[in-house]
mmCIF file of C-alpha atoms in Angstrom:
data_model
loop_
_atom_site.group_PDB
_atom_site.id
_atom_site.type_symbol
_atom_site.label_atom_id
_atom_site.label_comp_id
_atom_site.label_asym_id
_atom_site.label_seq_id
_atom_site.Cartn_x
_atom_site.Cartn_y
_atom_site.Cartn_z
ATOM 1 C CA MET A 1 3.532 -20.460 31.466
ATOM 2 C CA LYS A 2 5.258 -17.874 33.464
ATOM 3 C CA ASN A 3 7.289 -16.753 30.329
ATOM 4 C CA THR A 4 3.522 -16.125 28.708
ATOM 5 C CA THR A 5 2.682 -14.081 31.994
ATOM 6 C CA LEU A 6 5.263 -12.099 31.558
ATOM 7 C CA ALA A 7 5.122 -11.512 27.667
ATOM 8 C CA PHE A 8 1.933 -10.330 28.210
ATOM 9 C CA ALA A 9 3.381 -8.500 31.361
ATOM 10 C CA PHE A 10 5.217 -6.775 28.943
ATOM 11 C CA VAL A 11 3.033 -5.465 25.303
ATOM 12 C CA SER A 12 -0.473 -5.560 27.326
ATOM 13 C CA PRO A 13 0.272 -1.322 26.973
ATOM 14 C CA ALA A 14 1.073 -1.331 23.800
ATOM 15 C CA LEU A 15 -2.230 -3.304 23.038
ATOM 16 C CA LEU A 16 -4.203 -1.685 24.956
ATOM 17 C CA PHE A 17 -2.899 1.756 23.252
ATOM 18 C CA LEU A 18 -3.878 0.590 20.310
ATOM 19 C CA LEU A 19 -6.596 -1.145 21.412
ATOM 20 C CA ALA A 20 -7.838 2.246 22.293
ATOM 21 C CA VAL A 21 -6.690 4.292 19.469
ATOM 22 C CA LEU A 22 -7.469 1.800 16.929
ATOM 23 C CA GLY A 23 -10.664 -0.130 18.191
ATOM 24 C CA TRP A 24 -12.344 2.650 20.249
ATOM 25 C CA PRO A 25 -13.070 4.139 16.517
ATOM 26 C CA LEU A 26 -13.905 1.186 15.061
ATOM 27 C CA VAL A 27 -16.615 0.322 17.867
ATOM 28 C CA GLN A 28 -17.820 4.058 17.206
ATOM 29 C CA ALA A 29 -18.065 3.561 13.343
ATOM 30 C CA ALA A 30 -20.064 0.236 14.204
ATOM 31 C CA ILE A 31 -22.578 2.303 16.486
ATOM 32 C CA LEU A 32 -22.937 4.976 13.172
ATOM 33 C CA SER A 33 -23.743 2.714 11.059
ATOM 34 C CA PHE A 34 -26.404 1.729 12.632
ATOM 35 C CA GLN A 35 -27.744 4.670 12.832
ATOM 36 C CA ASP A 36 -28.811 7.364 10.060
ATOM 37 C CA VAL A 37 -26.930 10.814 11.064
ATOM 38 C CA GLY A 38 -26.094 12.476 7.790
ATOM 39 C CA VAL A 39 -24.224 14.450 9.668
ATOM 40 C CA ILE A 40 -21.184 15.528 12.257
ATOM 41 C CA GLY A 41 -23.144 16.736 15.441
ATOM 42 C CA SER A 42 -26.724 15.485 14.033
ATOM 43 C CA GLU A 43 -29.032 14.447 16.063
ATOM 44 C CA GLY A 44 -29.393 9.810 15.248
ATOM 45 C CA HIS A 45 -31.671 7.027 15.139
ATOM 46 C CA PHE A 46 -31.531 3.932 15.057
ATOM 47 C CA ILE A 47 -31.903 1.878 11.550
ATOM 48 C CA GLY A 48 -30.862 -1.761 11.993
ATOM 49 C CA LEU A 49 -29.513 -3.342 8.320
ATOM 50 C CA GLY A 50 -30.487 -0.263 6.692
ATOM 51 C CA ASN A 51 -27.154 1.264 5.968
ATOM 52 C CA TYR A 52 -25.817 -2.066 4.766
ATOM 53 C CA ALA A 53 -28.768 -2.707 2.542
ATOM 54 C CA THR A 54 -28.635 0.419 0.494
ATOM 55 C CA ILE A 55 -24.669 0.314 0.168
ATOM 56 C CA LEU A 56 -24.326 -3.279 -0.569
ATOM 57 C CA GLY A 57 -27.434 -2.830 -2.714
ATOM 58 C CA GLY A 58 -25.940 -0.053 -4.452
ATOM 59 C CA ALA A 59 -23.746 0.359 -7.681
ATOM 60 C CA GLY A 60 -21.357 2.449 -5.977
ATOM 61 C CA PHE A 61 -19.742 0.768 -3.650
ATOM 62 C CA TRP A 62 -18.254 -2.976 -5.731
ATOM 63 C CA ARG A 63 -16.797 -0.465 -8.619
ATOM 64 C CA ALA A 64 -15.073 1.510 -5.891
ATOM 65 C CA LEU A 65 -13.759 -2.054 -4.120
ATOM 66 C CA GLY A 66 -13.232 -3.062 -8.195
ATOM 67 C CA ARG A 67 -11.137 0.379 -8.069
ATOM 68 C CA SER A 68 -9.514 -0.572 -5.434
ATOM 69 C CA VAL A 69 -8.675 -3.700 -5.956
ATOM 70 C CA VAL A 70 -6.471 -2.923 -8.685
ATOM 71 C CA TRP A 71 -5.162 -1.084 -7.718
ATOM 72 C CA VAL A 72 -4.002 -3.286 -4.518
ATOM 73 C CA LEU A 73 -2.861 -5.326 -7.243
ATOM 74 C CA SER A 74 -1.320 -3.426 -9.714
ATOM 75 C CA ASN A 75 0.686 -1.515 -6.607
ATOM 76 C CA ALA A 76 2.365 -5.268 -5.834
ATOM 77 C CA VAL A 77 3.941 -5.716 -8.364
ATOM 78 C CA VAL A 78 5.304 -2.543 -9.969
ATOM 79 C CA GLN A 79 6.648 -2.357 -6.173
ATOM 80 C CA THR A 80 7.866 -5.345 -5.795
ATOM 81 C CA LEU A 81 10.027 -6.165 -8.866
ATOM 82 C CA LEU A 82 11.043 -2.069 -8.907
ATOM 83 C CA ALA A 83 11.915 -3.423 -4.374
ATOM 84 C CA LEU A 84 13.467 -6.629 -5.574
ATOM 85 C CA ALA A 85 16.194 -5.080 -8.426
ATOM 86 C CA ALA A 86 17.013 -1.966 -6.150
ATOM 87 C CA ALA A 87 17.248 -4.796 -3.641
ATOM 88 C CA LEU A 88 19.906 -6.600 -4.936
ATOM 89 C CA ILE A 89 22.328 -4.427 -6.686
ATOM 90 C CA LEU A 90 21.874 -2.368 -3.059
ATOM 91 C CA ASN A 91 23.036 -5.848 -1.677
ATOM 92 C CA GLN A 92 25.881 -5.916 -3.957
ATOM 93 C CA LYS A 93 29.386 -4.875 -2.597
ATOM 94 C CA PHE A 94 30.413 -1.470 -5.001
ATOM 95 C CA PRO A 95 32.195 1.997 -4.149
ATOM 96 C CA GLY A 96 29.270 4.039 -1.568
ATOM 97 C CA VAL A 97 26.873 1.329 -1.473
ATOM 98 C CA ARG A 98 25.796 2.581 2.267
ATOM 99 C CA ILE A 99 25.177 6.242 1.083
ATOM 100 C CA ALA A 100 23.122 4.345 -1.802
ATOM 101 C CA ARG A 101 21.484 2.437 0.945
ATOM 102 C CA THR A 102 20.515 5.769 2.718
ATOM 103 C CA TRP A 103 19.720 7.959 0.147
ATOM 104 C CA ILE A 104 17.218 4.738 -1.233
ATOM 105 C CA ILE A 105 14.693 6.207 1.080
ATOM 106 C CA LEU A 106 14.810 9.744 0.674
ATOM 107 C CA THR A 107 11.931 9.058 -1.682
ATOM 108 C CA TRP A 108 9.051 7.754 0.748
ATOM 109 C CA ILE A 109 10.400 9.989 3.684
ATOM 110 C CA VAL A 110 9.344 13.840 1.877
ATOM 111 C CA PRO A 111 5.670 14.610 2.634
ATOM 112 C CA THR A 112 2.502 13.763 0.682
ATOM 113 C CA VAL A 113 1.953 17.063 0.203
ATOM 114 C CA VAL A 114 5.834 17.814 -1.914
ATOM 115 C CA VAL A 115 4.866 14.819 -3.505
ATOM 116 C CA VAL A 116 2.272 15.794 -5.272
ATOM 117 C CA ILE A 117 3.058 19.190 -6.668
ATOM 118 C CA ILE A 118 5.617 18.216 -7.382
ATOM 119 C CA TRP A 119 4.659 15.338 -9.876
ATOM 120 C CA ARG A 120 1.764 17.890 -10.919
ATOM 121 C CA TRP A 121 4.303 20.002 -12.220
ATOM 122 C CA LEU A 122 6.227 17.290 -13.598
ATOM 123 C CA LEU A 123 3.315 15.962 -15.464
ATOM 124 C CA SER A 124 1.758 18.807 -16.663
ATOM 125 C CA SER A 125 1.116 19.209 -20.798
ATOM 126 C CA SER A 126 1.864 22.835 -20.515
ATOM 127 C CA GLY A 127 4.766 23.978 -18.712
ATOM 128 C CA GLY A 128 5.930 20.211 -17.316
ATOM 129 C CA MET A 129 9.556 18.614 -17.859
ATOM 130 C CA ILE A 130 8.168 15.605 -19.113
ATOM 131 C CA ASN A 131 6.031 15.994 -22.474
ATOM 132 C CA PRO A 132 8.701 17.538 -23.438
ATOM 133 C CA LEU A 133 10.854 15.197 -22.630
ATOM 134 C CA LEU A 134 8.865 12.292 -24.181
ATOM 135 C CA ILE A 135 8.785 14.242 -27.304
ATOM 136 C CA GLN A 136 12.172 14.722 -28.051
ATOM 137 C CA ALA A 137 12.522 11.133 -27.824
ATOM 138 C CA GLY A 138 9.931 10.181 -29.881
ATOM 139 C CA VAL A 139 7.517 8.320 -27.687
ATOM 140 C CA ILE A 140 4.298 10.329 -28.148
ATOM 141 C CA GLU A 141 4.276 13.203 -30.987
ATOM 142 C CA ARG A 142 2.602 15.882 -28.362
ATOM 143 C CA PRO A 143 1.749 16.721 -25.202
ATOM 144 C CA VAL A 144 -0.618 14.292 -23.643
ATOM 145 C CA GLY A 145 -2.315 14.395 -20.745
ATOM 146 C CA PHE A 146 -2.315 12.110 -18.361
ATOM 147 C CA PHE A 147 -5.393 12.242 -15.721
ATOM 148 C CA ALA A 148 -7.364 14.092 -18.759
ATOM 149 C CA THR A 149 -8.555 9.863 -19.467
ATOM 150 C CA ARG A 150 -9.736 6.802 -17.107
ATOM 151 C CA GLU A 151 -6.993 4.170 -17.640
ATOM 152 C CA GLY A 152 -4.311 7.192 -18.016
ATOM 153 C CA ALA A 153 -5.466 8.402 -14.570
ATOM 154 C CA MET A 154 -5.267 5.597 -12.602
ATOM 155 C CA THR A 155 -1.697 4.316 -14.242
ATOM 156 C CA THR A 156 0.255 6.779 -13.495
ATOM 157 C CA LEU A 157 -1.169 7.506 -9.522
ATOM 158 C CA ILE A 158 0.310 4.535 -9.405
ATOM 159 C CA MET A 159 3.296 4.346 -11.108
ATOM 160 C CA ILE A 160 4.138 7.924 -8.547
ATOM 161 C CA ASN A 161 2.753 6.634 -5.437
ATOM 162 C CA SER A 162 4.761 3.429 -5.916
ATOM 163 C CA TRP A 163 7.032 5.453 -6.717
ATOM 164 C CA ARG A 164 6.619 7.241 -3.013
ATOM 165 C CA TRP A 165 6.631 4.032 -1.463
ATOM 166 C CA PHE A 166 9.051 1.408 -3.342
ATOM 167 C CA PRO A 167 11.989 2.154 -0.994
ATOM 168 C CA PHE A 168 10.759 0.726 1.758
ATOM 169 C CA THR A 169 9.706 -2.309 0.233
ATOM 170 C CA THR A 170 13.575 -2.248 -0.832
ATOM 171 C CA LEU A 171 15.136 -2.155 2.644
ATOM 172 C CA MET A 172 12.702 -4.477 3.956
ATOM 173 C CA MET A 173 13.798 -6.727 1.244
ATOM 174 C CA LEU A 174 17.463 -5.929 1.732
ATOM 175 C CA ALA A 175 16.918 -7.118 5.677
ATOM 176 C CA GLY A 176 16.197 -9.940 4.233
ATOM 177 C CA LEU A 177 18.422 -10.566 1.617
ATOM 178 C CA MET A 178 21.850 -9.640 4.803
ATOM 179 C CA ARG A 179 20.383 -12.387 6.202
ATOM 180 C CA ILE A 180 20.873 -15.384 3.943
ATOM 181 C CA PRO A 181 24.349 -16.421 4.092
ATOM 182 C CA GLY A 182 26.908 -15.482 2.389
ATOM 183 C CA ASP A 183 28.784 -19.676 2.727
ATOM 184 C CA LEU A 184 25.579 -20.532 0.469
ATOM 185 C CA TYR A 185 26.474 -18.302 -2.465
ATOM 186 C CA GLU A 186 29.614 -19.154 -2.076
ATOM 187 C CA ALA A 187 28.455 -22.961 -2.195
ATOM 188 C CA ALA A 188 26.620 -22.381 -5.566
ATOM 189 C CA ARG A 189 29.178 -20.668 -7.551
ATOM 190 C CA ILE A 190 31.587 -23.644 -6.235
ATOM 191 C CA ASP A 191 29.553 -26.183 -7.778
ATOM 192 C CA GLY A 192 29.071 -24.313 -10.640
ATOM 193 C CA ALA A 193 25.366 -22.640 -10.470
ATOM 194 C CA GLY A 194 25.351 -18.827 -12.630
ATOM 195 C CA THR A 195 23.597 -15.751 -11.641
ATOM 196 C CA PHE A 196 20.001 -16.956 -12.085
ATOM 197 C CA GLN A 197 20.660 -20.470 -10.611
ATOM 198 C CA ARG A 198 21.691 -18.689 -7.466
ATOM 199 C CA PHE A 199 18.900 -16.310 -7.321
ATOM 200 C CA LYS A 200 16.446 -19.024 -8.504
ATOM 201 C CA ARG A 201 17.961 -21.527 -5.124
ATOM 202 C CA ILE A 202 18.918 -19.610 -3.268
ATOM 203 C CA THR A 203 17.935 -16.362 -3.142
ATOM 204 C CA TRP A 204 14.020 -16.439 -4.025
ATOM 205 C CA PRO A 205 13.236 -18.971 -1.927
ATOM 206 C CA LEU A 206 14.616 -18.044 1.687
ATOM 207 C CA LEU A 207 13.085 -13.773 0.420
ATOM 208 C CA GLN A 208 10.394 -15.656 0.338
ATOM 209 C CA PRO A 209 9.795 -15.244 4.570
ATOM 210 C CA THR A 210 10.226 -11.522 3.727
ATOM 211 C CA LEU A 211 7.943 -11.020 0.803
ATOM 212 C CA MET A 212 4.714 -13.010 2.899
ATOM 213 C CA VAL A 213 4.715 -10.925 5.497
ATOM 214 C CA LEU A 214 5.425 -7.593 3.007
ATOM 215 C CA GLY A 215 2.431 -9.163 0.622
ATOM 216 C CA VAL A 216 0.539 -8.292 4.645
ATOM 217 C CA ILE A 217 1.594 -5.409 5.401
ATOM 218 C CA GLY A 218 1.842 -3.386 2.493
ATOM 219 C CA THR A 219 -1.653 -4.625 0.606
ATOM 220 C CA LEU A 220 -2.451 -3.313 4.207
ATOM 221 C CA LEU A 221 -1.091 -0.192 2.877
ATOM 222 C CA SER A 222 -1.687 0.494 -0.233
ATOM 223 C CA PHE A 223 -5.607 -0.863 1.021
ATOM 224 C CA ASN A 224 -6.092 2.528 2.802
ATOM 225 C CA VAL A 225 -4.137 4.986 0.629
ATOM 226 C CA PHE A 226 -6.076 8.475 0.734
ATOM 227 C CA ASP A 227 -4.163 11.164 0.639
ATOM 228 C CA VAL A 228 -2.446 10.748 -2.786
ATOM 229 C CA ILE A 229 -5.492 9.743 -4.886
ATOM 230 C CA TRP A 230 -7.112 13.051 -3.569
ATOM 231 C CA LEU A 231 -4.686 15.254 -3.877
ATOM 232 C CA LEU A 232 -3.688 14.377 -7.627
ATOM 233 C CA THR A 233 -7.593 13.388 -9.024
ATOM 234 C CA ALA A 234 -9.434 13.432 -6.262
ATOM 235 C CA GLY A 235 -10.881 10.207 -7.204
ATOM 236 C CA GLY A 236 -11.793 11.549 -11.308
ATOM 237 C CA PRO A 237 -12.201 11.433 -13.671
ATOM 238 C CA SER A 238 -15.676 10.160 -14.233
ATOM 239 C CA SER A 239 -14.518 8.641 -10.818
ATOM 240 C CA ALA A 240 -12.202 6.918 -12.238
ATOM 241 C CA THR A 241 -9.887 6.421 -9.711
ATOM 242 C CA GLN A 242 -12.416 6.125 -6.526
ATOM 243 C CA THR A 243 -10.997 3.344 -4.386
ATOM 244 C CA LEU A 244 -12.738 2.865 -1.282
ATOM 245 C CA PRO A 245 -10.459 5.349 1.467
ATOM 246 C CA VAL A 246 -11.800 8.050 -1.547
ATOM 247 C CA LEU A 247 -15.870 7.051 -1.216
ATOM 248 C CA ILE A 248 -15.974 6.381 2.263
ATOM 249 C CA TYR A 249 -14.409 10.756 2.313
ATOM 250 C CA GLU A 250 -17.265 11.841 -0.405
ATOM 251 C CA THR A 251 -19.819 10.131 1.414
ATOM 252 C CA ALA A 252 -19.327 11.291 4.679
ATOM 253 C CA PHE A 253 -17.691 15.695 3.867
ATOM 254 C CA LYS A 254 -19.239 15.699 0.235
ATOM 255 C CA GLY A 255 -22.610 13.735 0.085
ATOM 256 C CA TYR A 256 -23.958 14.470 3.571
ATOM 257 C CA ARG A 257 -24.525 10.668 4.481
ATOM 258 C CA LEU A 258 -22.015 10.349 7.786
ATOM 259 C CA SER A 259 -23.704 6.823 8.878
ATOM 260 C CA GLU A 260 -23.817 5.486 4.775
ATOM 261 C CA ALA A 261 -19.676 6.561 5.427
ATOM 262 C CA ALA A 262 -19.236 4.214 8.573
ATOM 263 C CA THR A 263 -21.658 1.488 6.904
ATOM 264 C CA ILE A 264 -17.778 1.107 4.067
ATOM 265 C CA SER A 265 -15.382 1.768 6.552
ATOM 266 C CA VAL A 266 -17.035 -0.896 8.849
ATOM 267 C CA LEU A 267 -17.181 -2.979 5.951
ATOM 268 C CA THR A 268 -13.254 -2.078 4.214
ATOM 269 C CA SER A 269 -12.488 -3.098 8.367
ATOM 270 C CA ILE A 270 -14.391 -6.442 7.623
ATOM 271 C CA LEU A 271 -12.746 -6.767 4.473
ATOM 272 C CA LEU A 272 -8.989 -5.950 5.444
ATOM 273 C CA MET A 273 -9.374 -7.922 9.205
ATOM 274 C CA GLY A 274 -10.795 -10.827 7.175
ATOM 275 C CA PHE A 275 -7.685 -10.988 4.806
ATOM 276 C CA ALA A 276 -5.026 -10.560 7.216
ATOM 277 C CA PHE A 277 -6.230 -13.533 9.358
ATOM 278 C CA LEU A 278 -6.204 -15.815 6.301
ATOM 279 C CA THR A 279 -2.431 -15.005 4.818
ATOM 280 C CA THR A 280 -1.950 -14.928 8.552
ATOM 281 C CA ARG A 281 -2.967 -18.348 8.996
ATOM 282 C CA ALA A 282 -1.069 -19.308 5.557
ATOM 283 C CA MET A 283 1.976 -18.061 6.798
ATOM 284 C CA THR A 284 1.788 -20.464 9.893
ATOM 285 C CA ALA A 285 0.890 -22.965 7.808
ATOM 286 C CA ALA A 286 3.822 -22.680 5.737
ATOM 287 C CA GLU A 287 6.624 -21.611 7.830
ATOM 288 C CA ALA A 288 4.864 -25.648 10.259
ATOM 289 C CA ASP A 289 5.724 -27.150 6.551
ATOM 290 C CA ARG A 290 9.437 -26.680 6.260
#
């Protein structure tokens, strides 16, 4: 009991800070969702669940939710594959590995605006570098507008966002790989296990806790990505990349329906908190069974 009290005393300042920074705005958004405020600073009246009925009864919210799910799952798959490959390489011993482990993080620390400018220039159909390289390689016959079609825009955004975030995932996976005792690999090698067998029997099972934590964190971060999408496509073309964060922004600041935007924010927060709660319980149960 004494240790629990002492631990709570140490973490209570951080909890109070998080409550003030995150909890209070969420409470304000919840209050706003029960009103009919159009623009910031205007008077609102209590309308009960009217905003929730409007949002849940319309197709816009559900379409944006579907796009957000596709966005999150696609980012998770691409980032995991890239990060796992990079982490396995960086976990080996070769000249310059320390430098490589440091430089891998560069794409993650570059400001988003810089990333957007670079990729917009690279993917430009008139003057960009990607189209000429693909034409010379025989992949395409003429320049492609990467953001011109619905499928192409979403796919391109997923690749750019995954390129930006996979170094962070790589470092987390690398930390998990470095915690695996080398004696296990040595024993498996003596027993005649090949590279694939060592990965299947040792690396993959022991990396599961790290992957599960990254799955939760990555889902929450990817779901709330706004800057990359807005700066590159602004939700277009034809709302093809309009995820929930983009819908919230457009509803509040382009549609002048602040209360409806707050309603979407509250619904999104409930979905994410539910996901985090269920995933955490599943992780705890899996850990208890070991």
